[in-house]
PDB file of C-alpha atoms in Angstrom:
ATOM      1  CA  MET S   1     -14.194  -7.137  35.142  1.00  0.00           C
ATOM      2  CA  SER S   2     -11.141  -5.128  36.135  1.00  0.00           C
ATOM      3  CA  GLU S   3      -9.270  -2.970  33.637  1.00  0.00           C
ATOM      4  CA  ILE S   4      -5.801  -3.076  35.224  1.00  0.00           C
ATOM      5  CA  LEU S   5      -4.384  -4.926  32.192  1.00  0.00           C
ATOM      6  CA  LYS S   6      -6.257  -2.925  29.562  1.00  0.00           C
ATOM      7  CA  GLY S   7      -4.006  -2.595  26.500  1.00  0.00           C
ATOM      8  CA  ILE S   8      -2.107  -5.826  27.245  1.00  0.00           C
ATOM      9  CA  ARG S   9      -2.362  -8.566  24.609  1.00  0.00           C
ATOM     10  CA  VAL S  10      -1.856 -12.201  25.635  1.00  0.00           C
ATOM     11  CA  LEU S  11      -1.405 -15.156  23.285  1.00  0.00           C
ATOM     12  CA  ASP S  12      -2.775 -18.231  25.046  1.00  0.00           C
ATOM     13  CA  ILE S  13      -1.109 -21.274  23.463  1.00  0.00           C
ATOM     14  CA  SER S  14      -2.229 -23.673  26.149  1.00  0.00           C
ATOM     15  CA  SER S  15      -4.823 -26.341  26.817  1.00  0.00           C
ATOM     16  CA  PHE S  16      -6.675 -28.151  29.601  1.00  0.00           C
ATOM     17  CA  VAL S  17      -6.494 -26.195  32.903  1.00  0.00           C
ATOM     18  CA  SER S  18      -3.263 -24.581  34.119  1.00  0.00           C
ATOM     19  CA  GLY S  19      -2.504 -22.325  31.129  1.00  0.00           C
ATOM     20  CA  PRO S  20      -6.111 -21.538  30.187  1.00  0.00           C
ATOM     21  CA  TRP S  21      -7.008 -20.667  33.784  1.00  0.00           C
ATOM     22  CA  ALA S  22      -3.970 -18.372  34.062  1.00  0.00           C
ATOM     23  CA  CYS S  23      -4.949 -16.638  30.821  1.00  0.00           C
ATOM     24  CA  GLN S  24      -8.579 -16.457  31.947  1.00  0.00           C
ATOM     25  CA  THR S  25      -7.437 -14.600  35.051  1.00  0.00           C
ATOM     26  CA  LEU S  26      -5.415 -12.180  32.899  1.00  0.00           C
ATOM     27  CA  ALA S  27      -8.546 -11.634  30.769  1.00  0.00           C
ATOM     28  CA  GLU S  28     -10.557 -10.914  33.915  1.00  0.00           C
ATOM     29  CA  TYR S  29      -7.959  -8.239  34.722  1.00  0.00           C
ATOM     30  CA  GLY S  30      -8.712  -6.628  31.358  1.00  0.00           C
ATOM     31  CA  ALA S  31      -6.091  -8.118  29.024  1.00  0.00           C
ATOM     32  CA  GLU S  32      -7.045  -9.013  25.477  1.00  0.00           C
ATOM     33  CA  VAL S  33      -6.469 -12.769  25.339  1.00  0.00           C
ATOM     34  CA  ILE S  34      -6.267 -14.626  22.037  1.00  0.00           C
ATOM     35  CA  LYS S  35      -6.535 -18.369  22.499  1.00  0.00           C
ATOM     36  CA  ILE S  36      -4.618 -20.270  19.823  1.00  0.00           C
ATOM     37  CA  GLU S  37      -6.222 -23.635  19.100  1.00  0.00           C
ATOM     38  CA  ASN S  38      -5.607 -26.553  16.789  1.00  0.00           C
ATOM     39  CA  PRO S  39      -8.102 -26.409  13.889  1.00  0.00           C
ATOM     40  CA  ARG S  40      -8.734 -30.154  14.352  1.00  0.00           C
ATOM     41  CA  GLY S  41     -10.845 -29.986  17.491  1.00  0.00           C
ATOM     42  CA  GLY S  42      -9.286 -27.159  19.461  1.00  0.00           C
ATOM     43  CA  ASP S  43      -8.522 -27.429  23.158  1.00  0.00           C
ATOM     44  CA  PRO S  44      -9.158 -31.042  24.233  1.00  0.00           C
ATOM     45  CA  PHE S  45     -11.423 -29.776  27.044  1.00  0.00           C
ATOM     46  CA  ARG S  46     -13.866 -28.557  24.375  1.00  0.00           C
ATOM     47  CA  SER S  47     -14.938 -32.132  23.712  1.00  0.00           C
ATOM     48  CA  PHE S  48     -15.366 -33.286  27.312  1.00  0.00           C
ATOM     49  CA  SER S  49     -19.094 -33.185  26.567  1.00  0.00           C
ATOM     50  CA  LYS S  50     -21.117 -33.928  23.458  1.00  0.00           C
ATOM     51  CA  ASN S  51     -20.826 -30.390  22.115  1.00  0.00           C
ATOM     52  CA  GLN S  52     -17.971 -27.929  21.577  1.00  0.00           C
ATOM     53  CA  TYR S  53     -18.586 -26.047  24.808  1.00  0.00           C
ATOM     54  CA  SER S  54     -18.102 -28.348  27.794  1.00  0.00           C
ATOM     55  CA  ALA S  55     -18.436 -26.806  31.244  1.00  0.00           C
ATOM     56  CA  SER S  56     -14.706 -27.252  31.869  1.00  0.00           C
ATOM     57  CA  PHE S  57     -13.802 -25.485  28.635  1.00  0.00           C
ATOM     58  CA  CYS S  58     -16.198 -22.597  29.287  1.00  0.00           C
ATOM     59  CA  ALA S  59     -14.975 -22.157  32.867  1.00  0.00           C
ATOM     60  CA  HIS S  60     -11.405 -21.486  31.729  1.00  0.00           C
ATOM     61  CA  ASN S  61     -11.910 -19.713  28.408  1.00  0.00           C
ATOM     62  CA  PHE S  62     -14.537 -16.978  28.617  1.00  0.00           C
ATOM     63  CA  HIS S  63     -13.541 -13.369  27.811  1.00  0.00           C
ATOM     64  CA  LYS S  64     -11.112 -14.731  25.173  1.00  0.00           C
ATOM     65  CA  LYS S  65     -10.902 -14.450  21.435  1.00  0.00           C
ATOM     66  CA  SER S  66     -10.119 -17.661  19.571  1.00  0.00           C
ATOM     67  CA  LEU S  67      -7.947 -18.334  16.549  1.00  0.00           C
ATOM     68  CA  ALA S  68      -7.380 -21.730  14.934  1.00  0.00           C
ATOM     69  CA  ILE S  69      -3.765 -22.175  13.851  1.00  0.00           C
ATOM     70  CA  ASP S  70      -2.131 -25.424  12.756  1.00  0.00           C
ATOM     71  CA  LEU S  71       1.245 -25.199  14.486  1.00  0.00           C
ATOM     72  CA  SER S  72       2.574 -28.071  12.354  1.00  0.00           C
ATOM     73  CA  ASN S  73       2.225 -25.883   9.239  1.00  0.00           C
ATOM     74  CA  PRO S  74       5.163 -23.476   8.640  1.00  0.00           C
ATOM     75  CA  MET S  75       2.869 -20.838   7.078  1.00  0.00           C
ATOM     76  CA  SER S  76       0.631 -20.944  10.151  1.00  0.00           C
ATOM     77  CA  VAL S  77       3.645 -20.653  12.426  1.00  0.00           C
ATOM     78  CA  GLU S  78       4.520 -17.451  10.556  1.00  0.00           C
ATOM     79  CA  VAL S  79       1.052 -16.102  11.414  1.00  0.00           C
ATOM     80  CA  LEU S  80       1.781 -16.798  15.079  1.00  0.00           C
ATOM     81  CA  ARG S  81       5.161 -15.069  14.823  1.00  0.00           C
ATOM     82  CA  ARG S  82       3.428 -11.978  13.364  1.00  0.00           C
ATOM     83  CA  LEU S  83       0.925 -12.051  16.225  1.00  0.00           C
ATOM     84  CA  ALA S  84       3.812 -12.297  18.717  1.00  0.00           C
ATOM     85  CA  LYS S  85       5.159  -8.983  17.368  1.00  0.00           C
ATOM     86  CA  THR S  86       2.015  -7.277  18.698  1.00  0.00           C
ATOM     87  CA  ALA S  87       1.691  -9.291  21.918  1.00  0.00           C
ATOM     88  CA  ASP S  88       2.890  -8.465  25.398  1.00  0.00           C
ATOM     89  CA  VAL S  89       2.638 -12.003  26.811  1.00  0.00           C
ATOM     90  CA  VAL S  90       2.747 -15.584  25.543  1.00  0.00           C
ATOM     91  CA  VAL S  91       1.564 -18.406  27.807  1.00  0.00           C
ATOM     92  CA  GLU S  92       2.165 -22.020  26.729  1.00  0.00           C
ATOM     93  CA  ASN S  93       1.992 -25.347  28.501  1.00  0.00           C
ATOM     94  CA  PHE S  94       3.627 -27.837  26.160  1.00  0.00           C
ATOM     95  CA  ARG S  95       6.372 -30.172  27.348  1.00  0.00           C
ATOM     96  CA  PRO S  96       9.812 -28.480  27.296  1.00  0.00           C
ATOM     97  CA  GLY S  97      11.255 -28.337  23.780  1.00  0.00           C
ATOM     98  CA  VAL S  98       7.976 -28.580  21.844  1.00  0.00           C
ATOM     99  CA  MET S  99       7.683 -24.838  21.183  1.00  0.00           C
ATOM    100  CA  ASP S 100      11.364 -24.710  20.167  1.00  0.00           C
ATOM    101  CA  ARG S 101      10.844 -27.595  17.737  1.00  0.00           C
ATOM    102  CA  LEU S 102       7.886 -25.706  16.225  1.00  0.00           C
ATOM    103  CA  GLY S 103      10.038 -22.582  15.790  1.00  0.00           C
ATOM    104  CA  ILE S 104       8.058 -20.481  18.272  1.00  0.00           C
ATOM    105  CA  GLY S 105       9.921 -20.981  21.542  1.00  0.00           C
ATOM    106  CA  TRP S 106      11.374 -18.149  23.613  1.00  0.00           C
ATOM    107  CA  ASP S 107      14.664 -17.974  21.702  1.00  0.00           C
ATOM    108  CA  ASN S 108      12.732 -17.590  18.448  1.00  0.00           C
ATOM    109  CA  LEU S 109       9.989 -15.219  19.601  1.00  0.00           C
ATOM    110  CA  LYS S 110      12.321 -12.840  21.444  1.00  0.00           C
ATOM    111  CA  THR S 111      13.903 -12.048  18.070  1.00  0.00           C
ATOM    112  CA  VAL S 112      10.564 -10.710  16.788  1.00  0.00           C
ATOM    113  CA  ASN S 113       9.571  -9.057  20.103  1.00  0.00           C
ATOM    114  CA  PRO S 114      12.384  -8.515  22.635  1.00  0.00           C
ATOM    115  CA  SER S 115      10.018  -7.152  25.302  1.00  0.00           C
ATOM    116  CA  LEU S 116       7.714 -10.190  25.184  1.00  0.00           C
ATOM    117  CA  VAL S 117       6.891 -11.872  28.504  1.00  0.00           C
ATOM    118  CA  TYR S 118       7.077 -15.631  27.881  1.00  0.00           C
ATOM    119  CA  CYS S 119       5.462 -17.952  30.426  1.00  0.00           C
ATOM    120  CA  ALA S 120       6.174 -21.667  29.924  1.00  0.00           C
ATOM    121  CA  ILE S 121       4.196 -24.028  32.162  1.00  0.00           C
ATOM    122  CA  SER S 122       5.183 -27.686  32.327  1.00  0.00           C
ATOM    123  CA  GLY S 123       4.547 -30.521  34.726  1.00  0.00           C
ATOM    124  CA  PHE S 124       8.135 -31.200  35.732  1.00  0.00           C
ATOM    125  CA  GLY S 125      10.019 -28.078  34.642  1.00  0.00           C
ATOM    126  CA  PRO S 126      12.647 -27.484  31.949  1.00  0.00           C
ATOM    127  CA  SER S 127      15.329 -29.778  33.395  1.00  0.00           C
ATOM    128  CA  GLY S 128      15.668 -33.017  35.269  1.00  0.00           C
ATOM    129  CA  PRO S 129      14.909 -36.661  34.529  1.00  0.00           C
ATOM    130  CA  TYR S 130      11.130 -36.166  34.110  1.00  0.00           C
ATOM    131  CA  LYS S 131      11.220 -32.971  32.016  1.00  0.00           C
ATOM    132  CA  HIS S 132       9.824 -34.626  28.858  1.00  0.00           C
ATOM    133  CA  ARG S 133       7.056 -36.520  30.616  1.00  0.00           C
ATOM    134  CA  PRO S 134       3.527 -35.257  30.140  1.00  0.00           C
ATOM    135  CA  ALA S 135       1.707 -34.273  33.302  1.00  0.00           C
ATOM    136  CA  TYR S 136      -1.802 -33.392  34.307  1.00  0.00           C
ATOM    137  CA  ASP S 137      -3.146 -32.436  37.683  1.00  0.00           C
ATOM    138  CA  THR S 138      -3.769 -36.040  38.729  1.00  0.00           C
ATOM    139  CA  VAL S 139      -0.209 -37.085  37.810  1.00  0.00           C
ATOM    140  CA  ILE S 140       1.297 -34.283  39.895  1.00  0.00           C
ATOM    141  CA  GLN S 141      -1.026 -35.054  42.819  1.00  0.00           C
ATOM    142  CA  ALA S 142      -0.029 -38.731  42.604  1.00  0.00           C
ATOM    143  CA  ILE S 143       3.729 -38.217  42.374  1.00  0.00           C
ATOM    144  CA  SER S 144       3.656 -35.696  45.239  1.00  0.00           C
ATOM    145  CA  GLY S 145       1.629 -38.000  47.491  1.00  0.00           C
ATOM    146  CA  LEU S 146      -1.301 -35.595  47.758  1.00  0.00           C
ATOM    147  CA  LEU S 147      -3.648 -37.926  45.875  1.00  0.00           C
ATOM    148  CA  ALA S 148      -3.219 -40.579  48.574  1.00  0.00           C
ATOM    149  CA  GLN S 149      -5.032 -38.209  50.930  1.00  0.00           C
ATOM    150  CA  PHE S 150      -8.146 -38.214  48.719  1.00  0.00           C
ATOM    151  CA  LEU S 151      -8.271 -41.809  47.449  1.00  0.00           C
ATOM    152  CA  ALA S 152     -10.179 -44.727  48.854  1.00  0.00           C
ATOM    153  CA  PRO S 153      -7.647 -47.614  48.594  1.00  0.00           C
ATOM    154  CA  GLU S 154     -10.378 -50.116  47.755  1.00  0.00           C
ATOM    155  CA  ASN S 155     -11.730 -47.945  44.904  1.00  0.00           C
ATOM    156  CA  PRO S 156      -8.945 -45.673  43.536  1.00  0.00           C
ATOM    157  CA  ARG S 157     -10.061 -43.045  41.025  1.00  0.00           C
ATOM    158  CA  ILE S 158      -9.658 -39.357  40.372  1.00  0.00           C
ATOM    159  CA  ALA S 159     -11.311 -37.384  43.135  1.00  0.00           C
ATOM    160  CA  GLY S 160     -11.266 -33.894  44.538  1.00  0.00           C
ATOM    161  CA  PRO S 161     -10.350 -30.554  43.022  1.00  0.00           C
ATOM    162  CA  ASN S 162      -7.549 -29.918  40.545  1.00  0.00           C
ATOM    163  CA  VAL S 163      -5.201 -28.580  43.220  1.00  0.00           C
ATOM    164  CA  ALA S 164      -1.929 -28.776  41.283  1.00  0.00           C
ATOM    165  CA  ASP S 165      -3.314 -27.043  38.179  1.00  0.00           C
ATOM    166  CA  SER S 166      -4.955 -24.356  40.322  1.00  0.00           C
ATOM    167  CA  VAL S 167      -1.774 -23.534  42.236  1.00  0.00           C
ATOM    168  CA  THR S 168       0.270 -23.623  39.017  1.00  0.00           C
ATOM    169  CA  SER S 169      -2.166 -21.231  37.366  1.00  0.00           C
ATOM    170  CA  LEU S 170      -1.943 -18.746  40.222  1.00  0.00           C
ATOM    171  CA  CYS S 171       1.862 -18.917  40.164  1.00  0.00           C
ATOM    172  CA  ALA S 172       1.854 -18.311  36.400  1.00  0.00           C
ATOM    173  CA  VAL S 173      -0.369 -15.239  36.810  1.00  0.00           C
ATOM    174  CA  SER S 174       1.891 -13.934  39.576  1.00  0.00           C
ATOM    175  CA  GLY S 175       4.982 -14.422  37.396  1.00  0.00           C
ATOM    176  CA  VAL S 176       3.389 -12.738  34.370  1.00  0.00           C
ATOM    177  CA  LEU S 177       2.199  -9.766  36.443  1.00  0.00           C
ATOM    178  CA  GLY S 178       5.653  -9.396  38.001  1.00  0.00           C
ATOM    179  CA  ALA S 179       7.348  -9.535  34.611  1.00  0.00           C
ATOM    180  CA  LEU S 180       4.918  -6.976  33.153  1.00  0.00           C
ATOM    181  CA  PHE S 181       5.536  -4.682  36.114  1.00  0.00           C
ATOM    182  CA  ALA S 182       9.323  -5.043  35.740  1.00  0.00           C
TER     183      ALA S 182
END
């Protein structure tokens, strides 16, 4: 494991693949990553097998600390705000507006930590007609036409690697590293 990000603290408020993989990469570079999870089951990828440590969850979440915080509880949100004071980076992958509604979006967190790097990952970006739609890798592959290259028309189903989430993750890491450097 590299130590180039030693001393950097990252709050990982993300789930599934794109955000967790980005934060995993930052952890591999030496950052301290604290994964914030819902106390009612945690990251949905945890339960993709019969136990709490599915292969998908483990692949994107090793080298991280974990903290269960109920973001629907105002007292818990205050805990997150206190953590943000000591963090260098926040990575989240909710639909646009969710973090603001919870009181922990960029406009709110920059008041407690003006030097915070805030990385928001979403399927369709912060503006446009699809901005509030949820998206996963397969949705993005389908809407872009990439999925048609992998599907058998007579038996359509999810196939191939998670290309969109992988590229998104790498772009998020690049953006965070650039912002930290700046």
